[in-house]
JSON list of C-alpha atoms in Angstrom, two decimals:
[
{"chain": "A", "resi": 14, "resn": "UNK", "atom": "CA", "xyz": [-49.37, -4.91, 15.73]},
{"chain": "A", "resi": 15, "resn": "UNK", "atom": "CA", "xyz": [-50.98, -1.32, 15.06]},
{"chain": "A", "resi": 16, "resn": "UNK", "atom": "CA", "xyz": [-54.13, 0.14, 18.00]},
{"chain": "A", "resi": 17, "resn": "UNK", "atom": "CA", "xyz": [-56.47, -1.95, 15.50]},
{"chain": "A", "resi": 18, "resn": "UNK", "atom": "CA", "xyz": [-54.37, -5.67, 16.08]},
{"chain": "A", "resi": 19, "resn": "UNK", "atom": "CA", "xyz": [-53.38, -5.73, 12.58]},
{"chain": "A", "resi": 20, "resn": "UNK", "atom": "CA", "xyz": [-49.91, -6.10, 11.65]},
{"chain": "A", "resi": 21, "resn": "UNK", "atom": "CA", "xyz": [-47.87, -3.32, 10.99]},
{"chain": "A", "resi": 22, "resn": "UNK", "atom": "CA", "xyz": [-45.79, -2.95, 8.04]},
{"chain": "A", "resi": 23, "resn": "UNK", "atom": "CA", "xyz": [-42.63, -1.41, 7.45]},
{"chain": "A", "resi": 24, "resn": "UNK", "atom": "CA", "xyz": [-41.17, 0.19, 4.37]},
{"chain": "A", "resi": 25, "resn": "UNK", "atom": "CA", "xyz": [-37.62, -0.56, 3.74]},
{"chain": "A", "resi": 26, "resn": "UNK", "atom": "CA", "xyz": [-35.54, 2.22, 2.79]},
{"chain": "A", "resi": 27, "resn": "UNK", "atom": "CA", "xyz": [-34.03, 1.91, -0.48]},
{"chain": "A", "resi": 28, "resn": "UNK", "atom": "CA", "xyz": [-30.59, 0.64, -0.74]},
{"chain": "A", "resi": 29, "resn": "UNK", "atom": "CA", "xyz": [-28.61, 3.48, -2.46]},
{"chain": "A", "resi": 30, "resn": "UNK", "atom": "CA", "xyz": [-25.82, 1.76, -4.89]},
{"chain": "A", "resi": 31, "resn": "UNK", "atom": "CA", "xyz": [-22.19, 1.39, -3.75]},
{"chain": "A", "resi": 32, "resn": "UNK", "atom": "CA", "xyz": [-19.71, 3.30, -6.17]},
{"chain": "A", "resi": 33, "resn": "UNK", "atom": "CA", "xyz": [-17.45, 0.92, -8.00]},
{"chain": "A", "resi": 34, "resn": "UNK", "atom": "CA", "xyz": [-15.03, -0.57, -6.51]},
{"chain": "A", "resi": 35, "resn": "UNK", "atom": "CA", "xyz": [-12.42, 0.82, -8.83]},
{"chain": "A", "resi": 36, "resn": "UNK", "atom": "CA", "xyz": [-12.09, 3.13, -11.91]},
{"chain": "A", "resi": 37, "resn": "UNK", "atom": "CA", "xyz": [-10.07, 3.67, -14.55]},
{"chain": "A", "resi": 38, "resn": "UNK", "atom": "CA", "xyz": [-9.23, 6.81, -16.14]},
{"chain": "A", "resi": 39, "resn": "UNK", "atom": "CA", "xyz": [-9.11, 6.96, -20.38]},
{"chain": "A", "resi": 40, "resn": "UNK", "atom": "CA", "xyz": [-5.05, 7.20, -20.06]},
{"chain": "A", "resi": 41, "resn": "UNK", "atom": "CA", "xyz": [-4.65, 4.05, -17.12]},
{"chain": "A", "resi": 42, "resn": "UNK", "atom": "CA", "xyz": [-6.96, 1.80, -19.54]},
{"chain": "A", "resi": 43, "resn": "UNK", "atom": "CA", "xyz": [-5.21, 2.72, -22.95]},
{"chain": "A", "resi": 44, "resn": "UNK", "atom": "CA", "xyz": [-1.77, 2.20, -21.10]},
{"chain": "A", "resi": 45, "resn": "UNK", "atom": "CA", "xyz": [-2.82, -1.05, -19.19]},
{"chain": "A", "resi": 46, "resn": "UNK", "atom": "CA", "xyz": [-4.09, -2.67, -22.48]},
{"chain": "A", "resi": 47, "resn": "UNK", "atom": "CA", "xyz": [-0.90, -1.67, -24.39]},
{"chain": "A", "resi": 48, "resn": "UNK", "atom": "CA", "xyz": [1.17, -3.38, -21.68]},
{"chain": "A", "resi": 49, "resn": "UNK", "atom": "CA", "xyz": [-1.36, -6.25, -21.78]},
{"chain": "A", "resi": 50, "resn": "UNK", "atom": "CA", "xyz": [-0.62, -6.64, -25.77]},
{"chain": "A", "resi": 51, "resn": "UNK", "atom": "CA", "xyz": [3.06, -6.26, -25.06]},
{"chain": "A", "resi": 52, "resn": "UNK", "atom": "CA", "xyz": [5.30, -6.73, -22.34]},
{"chain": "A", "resi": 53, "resn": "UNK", "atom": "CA", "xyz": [2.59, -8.29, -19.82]},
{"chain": "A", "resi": 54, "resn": "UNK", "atom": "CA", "xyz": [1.06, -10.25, -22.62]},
{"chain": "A", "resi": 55, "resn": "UNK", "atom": "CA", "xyz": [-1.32, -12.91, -20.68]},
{"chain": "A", "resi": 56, "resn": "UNK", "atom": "CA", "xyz": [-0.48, -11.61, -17.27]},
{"chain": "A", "resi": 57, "resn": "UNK", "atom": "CA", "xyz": [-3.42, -9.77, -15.84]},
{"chain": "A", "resi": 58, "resn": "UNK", "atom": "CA", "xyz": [-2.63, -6.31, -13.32]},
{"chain": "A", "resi": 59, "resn": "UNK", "atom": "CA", "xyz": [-3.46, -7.42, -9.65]},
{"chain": "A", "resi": 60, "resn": "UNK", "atom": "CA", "xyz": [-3.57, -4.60, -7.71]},
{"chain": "A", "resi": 61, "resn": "UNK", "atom": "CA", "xyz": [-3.42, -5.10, -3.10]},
{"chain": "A", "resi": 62, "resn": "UNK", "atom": "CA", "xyz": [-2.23, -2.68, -0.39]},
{"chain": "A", "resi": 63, "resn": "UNK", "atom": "CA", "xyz": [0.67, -3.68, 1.34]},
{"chain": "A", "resi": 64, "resn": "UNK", "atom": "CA", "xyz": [1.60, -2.26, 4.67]},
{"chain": "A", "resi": 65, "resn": "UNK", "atom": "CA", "xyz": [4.86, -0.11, 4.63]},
{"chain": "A", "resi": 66, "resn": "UNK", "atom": "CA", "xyz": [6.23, 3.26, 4.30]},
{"chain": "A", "resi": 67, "resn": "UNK", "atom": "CA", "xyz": [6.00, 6.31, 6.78]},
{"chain": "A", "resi": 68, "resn": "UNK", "atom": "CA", "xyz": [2.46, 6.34, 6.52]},
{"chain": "A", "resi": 69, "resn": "UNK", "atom": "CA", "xyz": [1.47, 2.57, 7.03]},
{"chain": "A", "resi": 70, "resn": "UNK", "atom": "CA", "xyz": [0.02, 1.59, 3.50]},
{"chain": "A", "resi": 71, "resn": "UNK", "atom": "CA", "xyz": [1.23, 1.42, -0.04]},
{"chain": "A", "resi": 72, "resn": "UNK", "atom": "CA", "xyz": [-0.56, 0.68, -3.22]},
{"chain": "A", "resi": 73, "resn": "UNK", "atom": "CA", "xyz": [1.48, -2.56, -4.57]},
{"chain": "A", "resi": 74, "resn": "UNK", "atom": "CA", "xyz": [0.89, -3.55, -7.91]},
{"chain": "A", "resi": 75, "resn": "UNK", "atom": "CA", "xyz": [1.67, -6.81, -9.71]},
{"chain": "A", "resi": 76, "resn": "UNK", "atom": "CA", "xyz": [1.66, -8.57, -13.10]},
{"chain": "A", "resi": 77, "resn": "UNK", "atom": "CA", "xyz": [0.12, -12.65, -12.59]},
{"chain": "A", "resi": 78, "resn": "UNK", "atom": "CA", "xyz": [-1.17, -15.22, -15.06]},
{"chain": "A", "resi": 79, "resn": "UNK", "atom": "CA", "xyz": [-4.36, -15.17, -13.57]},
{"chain": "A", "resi": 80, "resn": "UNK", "atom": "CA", "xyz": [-7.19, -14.55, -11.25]},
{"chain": "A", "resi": 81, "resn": "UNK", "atom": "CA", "xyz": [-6.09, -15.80, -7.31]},
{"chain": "A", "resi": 82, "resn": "UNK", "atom": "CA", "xyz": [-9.04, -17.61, -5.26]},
{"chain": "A", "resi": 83, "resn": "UNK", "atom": "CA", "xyz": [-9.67, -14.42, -3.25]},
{"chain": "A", "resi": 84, "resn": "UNK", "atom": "CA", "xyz": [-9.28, -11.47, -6.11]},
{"chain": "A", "resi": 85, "resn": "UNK", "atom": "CA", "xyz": [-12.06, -9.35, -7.45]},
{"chain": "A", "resi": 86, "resn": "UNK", "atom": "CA", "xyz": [-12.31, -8.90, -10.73]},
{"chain": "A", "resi": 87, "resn": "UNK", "atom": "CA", "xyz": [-12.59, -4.90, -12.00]},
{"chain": "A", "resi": 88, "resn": "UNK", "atom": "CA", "xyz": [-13.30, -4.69, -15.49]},
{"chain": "A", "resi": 89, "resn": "UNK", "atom": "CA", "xyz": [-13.58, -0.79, -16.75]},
{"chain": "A", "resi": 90, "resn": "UNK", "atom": "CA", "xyz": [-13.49, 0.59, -20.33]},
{"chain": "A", "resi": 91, "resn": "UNK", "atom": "CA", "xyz": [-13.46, -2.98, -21.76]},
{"chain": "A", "resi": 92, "resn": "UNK", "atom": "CA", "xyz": [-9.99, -3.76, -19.72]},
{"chain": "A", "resi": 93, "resn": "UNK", "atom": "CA", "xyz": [-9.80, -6.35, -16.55]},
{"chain": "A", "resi": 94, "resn": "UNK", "atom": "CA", "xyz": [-7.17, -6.03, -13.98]},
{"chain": "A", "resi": 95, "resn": "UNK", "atom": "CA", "xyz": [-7.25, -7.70, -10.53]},
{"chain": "A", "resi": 96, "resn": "UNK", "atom": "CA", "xyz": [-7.75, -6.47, -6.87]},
{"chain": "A", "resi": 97, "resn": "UNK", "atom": "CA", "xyz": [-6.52, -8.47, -3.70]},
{"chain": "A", "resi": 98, "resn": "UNK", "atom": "CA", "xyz": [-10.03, -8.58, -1.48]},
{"chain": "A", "resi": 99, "resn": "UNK", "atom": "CA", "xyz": [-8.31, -7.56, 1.47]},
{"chain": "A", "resi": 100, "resn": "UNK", "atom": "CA", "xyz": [-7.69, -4.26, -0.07]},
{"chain": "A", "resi": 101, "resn": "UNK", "atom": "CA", "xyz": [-10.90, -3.52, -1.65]},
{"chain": "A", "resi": 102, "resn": "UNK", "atom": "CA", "xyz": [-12.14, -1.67, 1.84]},
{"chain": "A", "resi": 103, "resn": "UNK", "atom": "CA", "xyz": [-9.31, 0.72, 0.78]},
{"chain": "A", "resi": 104, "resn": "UNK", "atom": "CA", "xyz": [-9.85, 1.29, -2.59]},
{"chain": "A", "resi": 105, "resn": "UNK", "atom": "CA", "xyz": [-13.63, 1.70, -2.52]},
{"chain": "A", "resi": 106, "resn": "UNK", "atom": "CA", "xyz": [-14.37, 4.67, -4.89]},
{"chain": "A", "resi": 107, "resn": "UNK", "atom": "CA", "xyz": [-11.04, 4.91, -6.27]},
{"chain": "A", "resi": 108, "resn": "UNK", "atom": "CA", "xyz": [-9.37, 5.87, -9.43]},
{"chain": "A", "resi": 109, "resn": "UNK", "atom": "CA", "xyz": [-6.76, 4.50, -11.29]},
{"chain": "A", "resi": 110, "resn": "UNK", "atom": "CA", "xyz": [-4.53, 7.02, -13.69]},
{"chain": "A", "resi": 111, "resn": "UNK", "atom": "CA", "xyz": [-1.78, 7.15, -15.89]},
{"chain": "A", "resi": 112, "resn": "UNK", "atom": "CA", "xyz": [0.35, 10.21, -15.27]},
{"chain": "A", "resi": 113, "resn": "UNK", "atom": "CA", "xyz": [3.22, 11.07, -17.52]},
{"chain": "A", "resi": 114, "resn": "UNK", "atom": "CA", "xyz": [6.12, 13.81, -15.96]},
{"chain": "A", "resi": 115, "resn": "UNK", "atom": "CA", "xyz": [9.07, 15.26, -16.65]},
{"chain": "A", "resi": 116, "resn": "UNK", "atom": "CA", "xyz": [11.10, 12.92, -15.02]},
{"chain": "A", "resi": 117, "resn": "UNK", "atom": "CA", "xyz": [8.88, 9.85, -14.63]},
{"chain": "A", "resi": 118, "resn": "UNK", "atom": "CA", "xyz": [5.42, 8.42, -15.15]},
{"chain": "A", "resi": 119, "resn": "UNK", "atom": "CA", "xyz": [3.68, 5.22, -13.92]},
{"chain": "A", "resi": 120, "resn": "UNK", "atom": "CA", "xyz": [-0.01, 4.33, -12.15]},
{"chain": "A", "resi": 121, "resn": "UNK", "atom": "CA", "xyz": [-1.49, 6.85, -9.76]},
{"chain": "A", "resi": 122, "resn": "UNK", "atom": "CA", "xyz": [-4.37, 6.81, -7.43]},
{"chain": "A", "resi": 123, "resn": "UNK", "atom": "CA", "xyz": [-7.06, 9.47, -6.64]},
{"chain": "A", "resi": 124, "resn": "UNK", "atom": "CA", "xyz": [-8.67, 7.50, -2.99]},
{"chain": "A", "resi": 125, "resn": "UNK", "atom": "CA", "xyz": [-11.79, 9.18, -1.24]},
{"chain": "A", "resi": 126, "resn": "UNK", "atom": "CA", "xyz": [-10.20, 7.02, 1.62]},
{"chain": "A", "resi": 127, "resn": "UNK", "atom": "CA", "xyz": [-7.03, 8.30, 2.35]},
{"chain": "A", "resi": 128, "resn": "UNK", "atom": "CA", "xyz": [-6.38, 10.44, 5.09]},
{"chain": "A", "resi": 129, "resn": "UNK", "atom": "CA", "xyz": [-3.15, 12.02, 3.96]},
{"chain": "A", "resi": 130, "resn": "UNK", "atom": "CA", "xyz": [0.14, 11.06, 2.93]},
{"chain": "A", "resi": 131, "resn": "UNK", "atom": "CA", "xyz": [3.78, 11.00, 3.72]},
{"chain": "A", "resi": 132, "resn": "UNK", "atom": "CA", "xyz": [5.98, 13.73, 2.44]},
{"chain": "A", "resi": 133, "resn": "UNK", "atom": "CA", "xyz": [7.34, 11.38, -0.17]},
{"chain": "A", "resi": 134, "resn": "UNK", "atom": "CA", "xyz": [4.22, 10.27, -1.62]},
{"chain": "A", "resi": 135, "resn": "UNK", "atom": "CA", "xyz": [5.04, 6.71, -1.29]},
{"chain": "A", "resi": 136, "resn": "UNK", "atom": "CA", "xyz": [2.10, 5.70, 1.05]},
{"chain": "A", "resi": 137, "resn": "UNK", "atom": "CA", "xyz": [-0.73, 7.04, 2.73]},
{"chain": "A", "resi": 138, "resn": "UNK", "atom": "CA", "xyz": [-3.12, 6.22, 5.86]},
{"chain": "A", "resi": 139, "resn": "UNK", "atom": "CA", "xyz": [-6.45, 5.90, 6.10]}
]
């Protein structure tokens, strides 16, 4: 109630949108659907963070035939791929890549979460 006995109302603050919970890259998509026509045909990519490695966490990625009870679905440049909901507080905001080297390529991750890394580059902390 305001000095006058009327009721006093309150202005929510706008919600400001939460970034996706994953991205793909233009390389990560074109490489996921060529594995999705070929050697993964009708598997889907589910993607969850296991915990291992020097630095406690590693990104562990899968091929299954479909969707679990608990997965989010992450569809991005017209290609779906799956991620385990207890990792989607880690992956908030990331991106997914396909990096080719001199000596190998596979999927890589750009996180706003992570913390740092191990020296190897096999997991990270958050």
């Amino acid at each position: 109630m305001t000095a006058h006995n009327t009721p006093a109302t309150t202005t929510a603050a706008p919600r400001r949108a939460l970034p996706p919970l994953l991205t793909m890259t233009d390389r990560a998509a074109q490489r996921l659907e060529k594995l999705y026509q070929t050697n993964h045909a009708g598997h889907l990519l589910r993607i969850a963070i296991s915990t291992k490695g020097c630095s406690g966490h590693a990104y562990d990625m899968s091929f299954v035939e479909q969707a679990g009870p608990t997965d989010e679905v992450v569809v991005d440049k017209g290609v779906t791929l799956l991620v385990d909901r207890k990792a989607t507080l880690f992956l908030i905001g990331s991106v997914m890549d396909y990096e080719v080297k001199q000596l190998e390529s596979g999927f890589t991750f750009s996180n706003p979460n992570e913390k740092g890394r191990c020296g190897c580059g096999e997991s990270f902390h958050v």
